[in-house]
Tab-separated table of C-alpha atoms in Angstrom:
chain	number	residue	atom	x	y	z
I	1	MET	CA	124.806	45.548	133.602
I	2	SER	CA	123.779	47.826	130.749
I	3	LYS	CA	120.271	46.357	130.909
I	4	LEU	CA	120.053	47.236	134.594
I	5	VAL	CA	121.164	50.819	133.867
I	6	THR	CA	118.751	51.113	130.945
I	7	ALA	CA	115.902	49.767	133.047
I	8	GLU	CA	116.722	52.275	135.747
I	9	GLY	CA	116.544	55.262	133.332
I	10	GLN	CA	113.736	54.044	131.092
I	11	PRO	CA	110.794	55.574	132.998
I	12	THR	CA	112.441	59.002	133.017
I	13	THR	CA	113.443	58.661	129.344
I	14	ASP	CA	109.904	57.727	128.372
I	15	ARG	CA	108.508	60.655	130.345
I	16	LEU	CA	110.941	63.130	128.725
I	17	ASN	CA	110.231	61.743	125.228
I	18	THR	CA	106.501	62.150	125.767
I	19	GLN	CA	106.935	65.690	127.047
I	20	GLU	CA	109.196	66.641	124.137
I	21	ALA	CA	106.823	65.171	121.549
I	22	THR	CA	103.995	67.244	123.030
I	23	LEU	CA	106.121	70.370	123.065
I	24	GLN	CA	107.302	69.816	119.487
I	25	ALA	CA	103.672	69.405	118.414
I	26	ASP	CA	102.841	72.686	120.183
I	27	LEU	CA	105.789	74.400	118.530
I	28	SER	CA	104.704	73.163	115.099
I	29	ALA	CA	101.139	74.277	115.788
I	30	TYR	CA	102.216	77.768	116.844
I	31	GLY	CA	104.400	77.949	113.726
I	32	SER	CA	101.418	77.013	111.538
I	33	LEU	CA	99.279	79.633	113.268
I	34	LYS	CA	101.953	82.291	112.880
I	35	GLY	CA	102.380	81.481	109.179
I	36	ALA	CA	98.626	81.681	108.539
I	37	LEU	CA	98.382	84.990	110.426
I	38	SER	CA	101.325	86.404	108.478
I	39	SER	CA	99.804	85.377	105.131
I	40	PHE	CA	96.502	86.994	106.076
I	41	GLN	CA	98.314	90.152	107.121
I	42	THR	CA	99.937	90.355	103.676
I	43	SER	CA	96.519	90.322	102.005
I	44	VAL	CA	95.231	92.879	104.522
I	45	GLN	CA	98.114	95.250	103.944
I	46	ALA	CA	97.341	95.240	100.214
I	47	LEU	CA	94.039	96.903	101.150
I	48	LYS	CA	95.345	99.488	103.643
I	49	ASP	CA	96.248	102.117	101.078
I	50	ALA	CA	93.332	103.845	99.377
I	51	SER	CA	95.268	103.763	96.093
I	52	ALA	CA	94.592	100.012	95.969
I	53	PHE	CA	90.960	100.904	95.251
I	54	LYS	CA	91.714	103.734	92.862
I	55	VAL	CA	93.248	101.707	90.077
I	56	ARG	CA	92.020	102.965	86.727
I	57	THR	CA	92.036	101.411	83.302
I	58	ALA	CA	92.729	103.516	80.255
I	59	THR	CA	92.265	102.383	76.679
I	60	SER	CA	93.127	103.894	73.343
I	61	SER	CA	90.804	103.358	70.429
I	62	ASP	CA	93.755	103.623	68.045
I	63	THR	CA	97.114	102.434	69.369
I	64	ASP	CA	98.704	103.310	66.012
I	65	LEU	CA	98.170	106.949	66.998
I	66	PHE	CA	98.810	106.873	70.743
I	67	THR	CA	98.865	104.638	73.802
I	68	VAL	CA	97.567	105.635	77.222
I	69	THR	CA	97.927	104.764	80.899
I	70	ALA	CA	95.985	106.072	83.890
I	71	GLY	CA	96.936	106.552	87.535
I	72	SER	CA	94.810	106.697	90.663
I	73	ALA	CA	94.115	110.415	90.184
I	74	ALA	CA	92.402	109.834	86.849
I	75	VAL	CA	88.665	110.370	86.671
I	76	ALA	CA	86.421	108.057	84.679
I	77	GLY	CA	85.484	109.558	81.342
I	78	SER	CA	86.370	109.722	77.647
I	79	PHE	CA	88.228	112.201	75.457
I	80	SER	CA	88.737	112.570	71.708
I	81	ILE	CA	92.354	112.931	70.622
I	82	SER	CA	93.932	113.969	67.324
I	83	VAL	CA	97.703	114.055	66.787
I	84	ASP	CA	98.764	116.942	64.536
I	85	GLN	CA	102.517	116.495	64.827
I	86	LEU	CA	105.101	114.647	66.865
I	87	ALA	CA	107.883	116.273	68.823
I	88	GLN	CA	111.189	115.650	67.134
I	89	ALA	CA	114.882	116.368	67.613
I	90	ALA	CA	117.003	118.668	65.499
I	91	LYS	CA	119.462	117.109	63.026
I	92	VAL	CA	121.903	118.999	60.810
I	93	ARG	CA	124.749	117.915	58.500
I	94	SER	CA	127.812	119.518	57.027
I	95	GLY	CA	128.848	119.690	53.411
I	96	ASP	CA	131.148	117.093	51.891
I	97	PHE	CA	134.672	116.368	53.028
I	98	SER	CA	136.751	114.062	50.860
I	99	ALA	CA	137.320	111.671	53.785
I	100	GLU	CA	136.946	111.491	57.544
I	101	THR	CA	140.712	111.897	57.760
I	102	ASP	CA	140.495	115.404	56.243
I	103	VAL	CA	141.809	118.232	58.440
I	104	VAL	CA	138.905	120.594	59.039
I	105	GLY	CA	140.846	123.770	59.840
I	106	GLU	CA	142.106	125.561	62.931
I	107	GLY	CA	140.167	127.619	65.448
I	108	SER	CA	137.133	126.973	67.620
I	109	LEU	CA	133.479	125.949	67.396
I	110	LYS	CA	130.725	127.178	69.704
I	111	ILE	CA	127.881	124.675	69.515
I	112	ASP	CA	124.452	125.692	70.883
I	113	LEU	CA	121.651	123.307	71.829
I	114	GLY	CA	118.694	125.467	72.713
I	115	SER	CA	119.833	127.736	75.554
I	116	SER	CA	122.891	125.644	76.379
I	117	SER	CA	126.244	125.702	74.644
I	118	PHE	CA	129.771	124.262	74.724
I	119	ASN	CA	133.031	125.007	72.932
I	120	ILE	CA	135.387	122.786	70.983
I	121	ALA	CA	138.994	123.797	70.365
I	122	VAL	CA	140.023	122.735	66.856
I	123	GLY	CA	143.736	122.171	66.380
I	124	ALA	CA	145.676	122.570	63.139
I	125	ASP	CA	145.754	118.792	62.724
I	126	THR	CA	142.146	118.001	63.824
I	127	THR	CA	140.460	115.698	61.350
I	128	LEU	CA	136.754	115.282	60.703
I	129	ALA	CA	136.842	112.042	62.724
I	130	GLY	CA	138.787	113.803	65.495
I	131	LEU	CA	136.198	116.573	65.623
I	132	ARG	CA	133.406	113.984	65.894
I	133	ASP	CA	135.177	112.348	68.827
I	134	ALA	CA	135.878	115.688	70.523
I	135	ILE	CA	132.201	116.643	70.358
I	136	ASN	CA	131.004	113.312	71.746
I	137	SER	CA	133.535	113.256	74.587
I	138	ALA	CA	133.106	116.877	75.713
I	139	THR	CA	132.135	116.821	79.389
I	140	ASP	CA	129.967	119.955	79.068
I	141	ASN	CA	128.123	118.698	75.980
I	142	PRO	CA	124.393	119.258	76.814
I	143	GLY	CA	123.171	116.545	74.440
I	144	VAL	CA	124.560	116.780	70.916
I	145	LYS	CA	125.707	113.570	69.272
I	146	ALA	CA	128.071	113.622	66.307
I	147	THR	CA	128.541	110.950	63.659
I	148	ILE	CA	129.987	110.686	60.164
I	149	ILE	CA	128.155	109.346	57.157
I	150	LYS	CA	129.938	108.344	53.966
I	151	VAL	CA	127.875	109.130	50.873
I	152	ASP	CA	128.669	109.061	47.161
I	153	THR	CA	129.919	112.653	47.235
I	154	GLY	CA	132.132	112.326	50.341
I	155	SER	CA	132.050	112.253	54.158
I	156	GLN	CA	129.650	114.447	56.098
I	157	LEU	CA	129.480	115.347	59.801
I	158	VAL	CA	125.952	114.870	61.224
I	159	LEU	CA	124.872	116.447	64.518
I	160	THR	CA	121.735	115.172	66.266
I	161	SER	CA	120.064	116.508	69.385
I	162	GLU	CA	119.238	114.063	72.168
I	163	LYS	CA	116.430	116.404	73.224
I	164	VAL	CA	113.214	116.826	71.312
I	165	GLY	CA	111.166	120.002	71.146
I	166	ALA	CA	111.186	123.240	69.201
I	167	ALA	CA	113.437	124.970	71.708
I	168	ASN	CA	116.272	122.492	71.235
I	169	THR	CA	117.697	123.766	67.950
I	170	ILE	CA	121.336	123.197	66.983
I	171	SER	CA	123.495	126.094	65.825
I	172	ILE	CA	127.258	126.461	65.344
I	173	THR	CA	129.441	129.549	65.416
I	174	ALA	CA	132.832	128.937	63.800
I	175	THR	CA	135.968	131.018	64.409
I	176	ASP	CA	138.725	130.247	61.903
I	177	ALA	CA	142.148	131.055	63.346
I	178	ASN	CA	144.281	130.405	60.248
I	179	ALA	CA	142.991	131.749	56.941
I	180	SER	CA	146.236	130.877	55.148
I	181	ASP	CA	146.086	127.121	55.744
I	182	GLY	CA	143.622	126.539	52.925
I	183	LYS	CA	141.113	125.000	55.335
I	184	ASP	CA	137.947	126.971	56.024
I	185	LEU	CA	136.523	126.055	59.451
I	186	SER	CA	133.469	128.168	58.698
I	187	ARG	CA	132.207	125.313	56.533
I	188	LEU	CA	130.855	123.990	59.849
I	189	ALA	CA	129.027	127.213	60.764
I	190	THR	CA	125.215	127.171	60.858
I	191	ALA	CA	124.855	129.056	57.596
I	192	ASN	CA	126.691	126.287	55.798
I	193	LEU	CA	124.846	123.390	57.384
I	194	THR	CA	121.877	121.554	55.911
I	195	THR	CA	118.842	120.919	58.123
I	196	VAL	CA	117.970	117.235	57.972
I	197	GLN	CA	115.220	117.448	60.578
I	198	SER	CA	113.818	120.502	62.322
I	199	ALA	CA	113.333	120.646	66.061
I	200	GLN	CA	109.614	120.798	66.784
I	201	ASP	CA	107.088	120.350	69.578
I	202	ALA	CA	104.289	117.831	69.651
I	203	ILE	CA	100.827	119.202	68.962
I	204	ILE	CA	97.606	117.381	69.761
I	205	HIS	CA	93.969	118.330	70.182
I	206	ILE	CA	91.956	117.111	73.150
I	207	ASP	CA	88.251	117.471	72.511
I	208	GLY	CA	89.130	120.066	69.896
I	209	GLN	CA	91.481	122.081	72.149
I	210	GLN	CA	95.124	122.423	71.093
I	211	VAL	CA	97.831	121.231	73.466
I	212	THR	CA	101.543	121.726	72.725
I	213	ARG	CA	104.423	120.024	74.553
I	214	ASP	CA	108.131	119.535	73.941
I	215	SER	CA	107.743	115.782	74.355
I	216	ASN	CA	105.784	112.933	72.811
I	217	SER	CA	104.611	111.969	76.301
I	218	PHE	CA	101.757	114.093	77.684
I	219	SER	CA	101.426	113.466	81.407
I	220	ASP	CA	99.867	116.738	82.530
I	221	ALA	CA	97.228	117.447	79.909
I	222	ILE	CA	94.549	115.207	81.461
I	223	THR	CA	94.760	114.655	85.228
I	224	GLY	CA	96.137	111.238	86.063
I	225	VAL	CA	96.441	110.226	82.394
I	226	THR	CA	99.663	109.782	80.379
I	227	LEU	CA	99.473	109.875	76.590
I	228	SER	CA	102.353	108.433	74.561
I	229	LEU	CA	102.221	109.547	70.941
I	230	VAL	CA	103.060	107.043	68.210
I	231	LYS	CA	102.474	108.920	64.956
I	232	ALA	CA	100.932	112.099	63.592
I	233	ASP	CA	97.740	111.927	61.559
I	234	PRO	CA	95.635	115.124	61.853
I	235	ALA	CA	92.861	113.592	59.772
I	236	THR	CA	92.251	110.785	62.263
I	237	THR	CA	90.635	111.173	65.671
I	238	GLY	CA	91.133	108.582	68.387
I	239	LYS	CA	89.444	108.183	71.727
I	240	ILE	CA	90.653	107.687	75.275
I	241	THR	CA	88.382	105.874	77.736
I	242	VAL	CA	89.210	105.940	81.449
I	243	ALA	CA	87.311	103.607	83.769
I	244	MET	CA	87.527	102.208	87.287
I	245	ASP	CA	89.427	98.930	87.364
I	246	LYS	CA	86.808	96.683	88.929
I	247	SER	CA	88.740	93.497	88.175
I	248	SER	CA	91.756	94.702	90.138
I	249	VAL	CA	89.649	95.455	93.219
I	250	THR	CA	87.758	92.172	92.898
I	251	SER	CA	91.061	90.313	92.705
I	252	LYS	CA	92.371	91.969	95.882
I	253	LEU	CA	89.136	91.203	97.736
I	254	ASN	CA	89.254	87.578	96.591
I	255	ASP	CA	92.833	87.336	97.885
I	256	PHE	CA	91.622	88.753	101.195
I	257	ILE	CA	88.796	86.199	101.394
I	258	LYS	CA	91.017	83.289	100.395
I	259	SER	CA	93.677	84.209	102.942
I	260	TYR	CA	91.111	84.728	105.714
I	261	ASN	CA	89.460	81.365	104.996
I	262	SER	CA	92.853	79.663	105.046
I	263	LEU	CA	93.504	81.228	108.449
I	264	VAL	CA	90.075	80.123	109.747
I	265	ASN	CA	90.695	76.549	108.579
I	266	THR	CA	94.146	76.500	110.183
I	267	MET	CA	92.788	77.726	113.499
I	268	SER	CA	89.883	75.255	113.322
I	269	ASN	CA	92.221	72.316	112.737
I	270	LEU	CA	94.533	73.366	115.540
I	271	SER	CA	91.668	73.614	118.039
I	272	SER	CA	89.499	70.735	116.786
I	273	TYR	CA	88.232	67.754	118.817
I	274	ASN	CA	87.415	64.307	117.371
I	275	ALA	CA	84.745	62.722	119.543
I	276	ALA	CA	85.160	59.328	117.860
I	277	THR	CA	88.851	59.058	118.655
I	278	GLN	CA	88.657	61.327	121.689
I	279	THR	CA	91.655	63.273	120.423
I	280	GLY	CA	92.033	67.028	120.190
I	281	GLY	CA	94.113	69.373	118.073
I	282	PRO	CA	97.436	70.555	119.488
I	283	LEU	CA	95.992	73.940	120.491
I	284	LEU	CA	92.615	72.770	121.778
I	285	GLY	CA	91.669	75.152	124.589
I	286	ASP	CA	94.736	77.355	123.982
I	287	ALA	CA	94.139	80.852	125.335
I	288	THR	CA	96.308	82.582	122.700
I	289	LEU	CA	94.419	80.928	119.855
I	290	ARG	CA	91.045	81.781	121.387
I	291	GLY	CA	92.186	85.363	121.835
I	292	VAL	CA	93.168	85.901	118.221
I	293	GLN	CA	90.009	84.168	116.988
I	294	ASN	CA	87.807	86.452	119.075
I	295	GLN	CA	89.582	89.641	118.056
I	296	LEU	CA	89.523	88.796	114.346
I	297	ARG	CA	85.776	88.072	114.549
I	298	GLN	CA	85.196	91.415	116.238
I	299	VAL	CA	87.016	93.260	113.453
I	300	LEU	CA	85.202	91.230	110.818
I	301	SER	CA	81.799	92.282	112.137
I	302	SER	CA	82.729	95.882	112.959
I	303	VAL	CA	81.070	98.889	111.344
I	304	VAL	CA	83.044	101.650	109.596
I	305	GLN	CA	81.434	105.092	109.619
I	306	GLY	CA	81.434	107.599	106.783
I	307	GLY	CA	81.170	105.090	103.970
I	308	GLY	CA	78.287	106.548	102.003
I	309	GLY	CA	76.005	103.587	102.548
I	310	ILE	CA	78.837	101.037	102.722
I	311	SER	CA	79.858	100.457	106.325
I	312	ALA	CA	80.286	96.685	106.635
I	313	LEU	CA	81.554	93.761	104.582
I	314	ALA	CA	77.999	92.545	103.993
I	315	ASP	CA	77.305	95.779	102.116
I	316	ILE	CA	79.733	94.719	99.378
I	317	GLY	CA	78.636	91.070	99.322
I	318	ILE	CA	81.159	89.518	101.717
I	319	VAL	CA	79.465	87.325	104.351
I	320	SER	CA	80.510	84.371	106.519
I	321	ASP	CA	78.951	80.928	106.321
I	322	LYS	CA	78.212	78.510	109.198
I	323	THR	CA	81.839	77.319	109.223
I	324	GLY	CA	83.155	80.862	109.662
I	325	ASN	CA	84.515	81.062	106.114
I	326	LEU	CA	83.870	84.131	103.978
I	327	GLN	CA	81.955	84.046	100.714
I	328	LEU	CA	81.596	86.708	98.026
I	329	ASP	CA	78.378	87.680	96.289
I	330	SER	CA	79.891	88.940	93.021
I	331	SER	CA	76.710	90.618	91.815
I	332	LYS	CA	76.365	92.608	95.038
I	333	LEU	CA	80.024	93.650	94.868
I	334	ASP	CA	79.659	94.745	91.245
I	335	LYS	CA	76.606	96.807	92.147
I	336	ALA	CA	78.494	98.455	95.023
I	337	MET	CA	81.431	99.283	92.759
I	338	THR	CA	79.105	100.707	90.117
I	339	THR	CA	77.127	102.926	92.490
I	340	ASN	CA	79.755	103.946	95.040
I	341	PHE	CA	83.230	102.770	94.071
I	342	ASP	CA	85.120	105.103	96.419
I	343	ALA	CA	83.093	103.993	99.448
I	344	ILE	CA	84.706	100.564	99.197
I	345	ALA	CA	88.083	102.225	99.694
I	346	ASN	CA	86.726	103.938	102.814
I	347	LEU	CA	85.522	100.605	104.210
I	348	PHE	CA	89.032	99.166	104.161
I	349	SER	CA	91.565	101.976	104.071
I	350	SER	CA	90.069	104.872	106.040
I	351	GLU	CA	91.610	105.753	109.398
I	352	ASN	CA	89.188	103.381	111.103
I	353	GLY	CA	88.906	100.986	108.162
I	354	LEU	CA	88.831	97.212	108.351
I	355	ALA	CA	92.282	96.708	106.813
I	356	LYS	CA	93.896	98.953	109.371
I	357	LYS	CA	92.002	97.282	112.222
I	358	PHE	CA	93.004	93.830	111.030
I	359	ASP	CA	96.604	94.908	110.528
I	360	SER	CA	96.794	96.393	114.001
I	361	THR	CA	95.438	93.220	115.603
I	362	LEU	CA	97.742	90.977	113.575
I	363	THR	CA	100.783	93.120	114.315
I	364	THR	CA	100.071	92.756	118.038
I	365	TYR	CA	100.102	88.966	117.806
I	366	LEU	CA	102.997	88.711	115.336
I	367	SER	CA	105.327	91.220	116.993
I	368	SER	CA	108.493	89.978	118.666
I	369	ASP	CA	107.067	90.794	122.096
I	370	GLY	CA	103.507	89.686	121.324
I	371	PRO	CA	101.603	86.814	122.962
I	372	LEU	CA	102.311	84.367	120.119
I	373	SER	CA	106.051	84.970	120.244
I	374	SER	CA	105.933	84.630	124.032
I	375	ARG	CA	104.275	81.209	123.716
I	376	ILE	CA	106.788	80.062	121.108
I	377	ASN	CA	109.682	81.269	123.280
I	378	GLY	CA	108.176	79.472	126.250
I	379	VAL	CA	107.891	76.183	124.334
I	380	ASN	CA	111.459	76.485	123.068
I	381	LYS	CA	112.624	77.124	126.617
I	382	SER	CA	110.773	74.009	127.816
I	383	ILE	CA	112.351	71.950	125.026
I	384	ALA	CA	115.763	73.235	126.056
I	385	GLY	CA	114.883	72.249	129.658
I	386	ILE	CA	114.191	68.679	128.515
I	387	ALA	CA	117.623	68.574	126.919
I	388	ASP	CA	119.072	69.652	130.267
I	389	GLN	CA	117.095	66.922	132.033
I	390	ARG	CA	118.424	64.337	129.575
I	391	ASP	CA	121.963	65.486	130.285
I	392	ALA	CA	121.319	65.174	134.012
I	393	LEU	CA	119.800	61.723	133.504
I	394	ASN	CA	122.806	60.591	131.463
I	395	THR	CA	125.141	61.878	134.147
I	396	ARG	CA	123.174	59.993	136.830
I	397	LEU	CA	123.075	56.780	134.778
I	398	THR	CA	126.805	57.026	134.098
I	399	ALA	CA	127.447	57.307	137.835
I	400	LEU	CA	125.036	54.431	138.490
I	401	GLU	CA	126.793	52.235	135.940
I	402	SER	CA	130.143	53.055	137.556
I	403	ARG	CA	128.783	52.098	141.007
I	404	TYR	CA	127.287	48.886	139.640
I	405	ARG	CA	130.561	48.066	137.937
I	406	LYS	CA	132.486	48.500	141.203
I	407	GLN	CA	129.950	46.390	143.092
I	408	PHE	CA	130.053	43.577	140.508
I	409	THR	CA	133.859	43.690	140.462
I	410	ALA	CA	133.956	43.409	144.266
I	411	MET	CA	131.439	40.546	144.185
I	412	ASP	CA	133.455	38.719	141.512
I	413	THR	CA	136.583	39.091	143.648
I	414	LEU	CA	134.774	37.772	146.744
I	415	VAL	CA	133.348	34.799	144.838
I	416	ALA	CA	136.798	33.975	143.493
I	417	GLN	CA	138.249	34.155	147.002
I	418	LEU	CA	135.511	31.900	148.377
I	419	GLN	CA	136.029	29.405	145.581
I	420	SER	CA	139.758	29.361	146.271
I	421	THR	CA	139.190	28.859	150.011
I	422	GLY	CA	136.716	26.073	149.332
I	423	SER	CA	139.155	24.240	147.115
I	424	PHE	CA	141.871	24.520	149.760
I	425	LEU	CA	139.640	23.148	152.513
I	426	THR	CA	138.523	20.272	150.322
I	427	GLN	CA	142.151	19.282	149.725
I	428	GLN	CA	142.994	19.526	153.412
I	429	LEU	CA	140.059	17.384	154.463
I	430	ALA	CA	140.965	14.779	151.888
I	431	ASN	CA	144.425	14.401	153.455
I	432	LEU	CA	143.200	13.711	156.977
I	433	PRO	CA	143.859	10.123	158.393
I	434	GLY	CA	140.834	7.808	158.090
I	435	VAL	CA	139.270	9.776	155.341
I	436	VAL	CA	138.441	7.590	152.416
I	437	SER	CA	139.391	9.161	149.183
I	438	THR	CA	136.594	9.536	146.750
I	439	ASN	CA	139.131	8.507	144.105
I	440	GLY	CA	139.128	4.896	145.392
């Protein structure tokens, strides 16, 4: 019975399996196309911003003196640099206390750091260690760190500024509230402190011109260039060289070419036809694929105005071969970067540049309501429809099996009845007078 039911549903099952296999192949093909388009868009978006073409390199001739970095605003050129002095933070220390557990006196301390200040209340039982902790934990402390050093002559309180620069000096005004306790809080006043390190600004000379800053990082002295000072040595002159970063631009363009060629190969495979086997790719003749191919070719061959002699990819050495893949003429690109570096940025990232054109086209196809998503949604809907058809087929075959089962049961019952009737008649005929028994 099961064989009859299977035979009944086999043609429909085979048809649905074939349809689903085709749809799954289409779905996989659209997924491959979408992935290739998305990868190409990533490389395109790296070229949309003009800053991608304004990467600069900056080198220091003497990294023992200073290091240097350059941003997109930097202009190619060189500068001589001498470092007269580094910016440094103020550091002062007290005189000796016998131990950090010594009581320092009673009263208050007003501690100034440059133009900012804070106050510390000193109790009658405040020790040197307690004062250190009070300074460090003060919520209005503008940047003074206290520590204790233990030397041969005793324990000393050391105050260090967290801010460098000549303006960030440390000074202390002490008010002793109990002259009879034998503890003189004024020992911590500025007049009784020893300067360990003076607060000072950094001073450099750029091409012989003095520049002073309250930091060892100079980010506004040369446009787009940041100098980080390492040491002072007025007798030594270093050199900064700022240049256009050709390798960075070349790398981005190679990524663009590689990603585009990968996309071209993907589209070619999906739409290919093998004459020998008479088989075609899953998207052979697909209108969506043809559409994106045509639009990408149009952008690829488009002309961008206002580029100072560079208005097309061929002008920077990027051309397509007979297979549609892009190739780079490195010598032509290098010449373009040498003669008109900024024009390459215009070619890709201007308002009507190639990167923005490509990105717009790709966004249209990759958007959730674009033609590619519509095709994918349609295929998924068709696959879901096949599942519904299989459910309907199973329901029909279940009903068919039930009908067959009833028919076979009825036939078995009828056969049994006929066999019983036949046996009865045979017995009755055997008992009739004159009938010779077959048993002898």
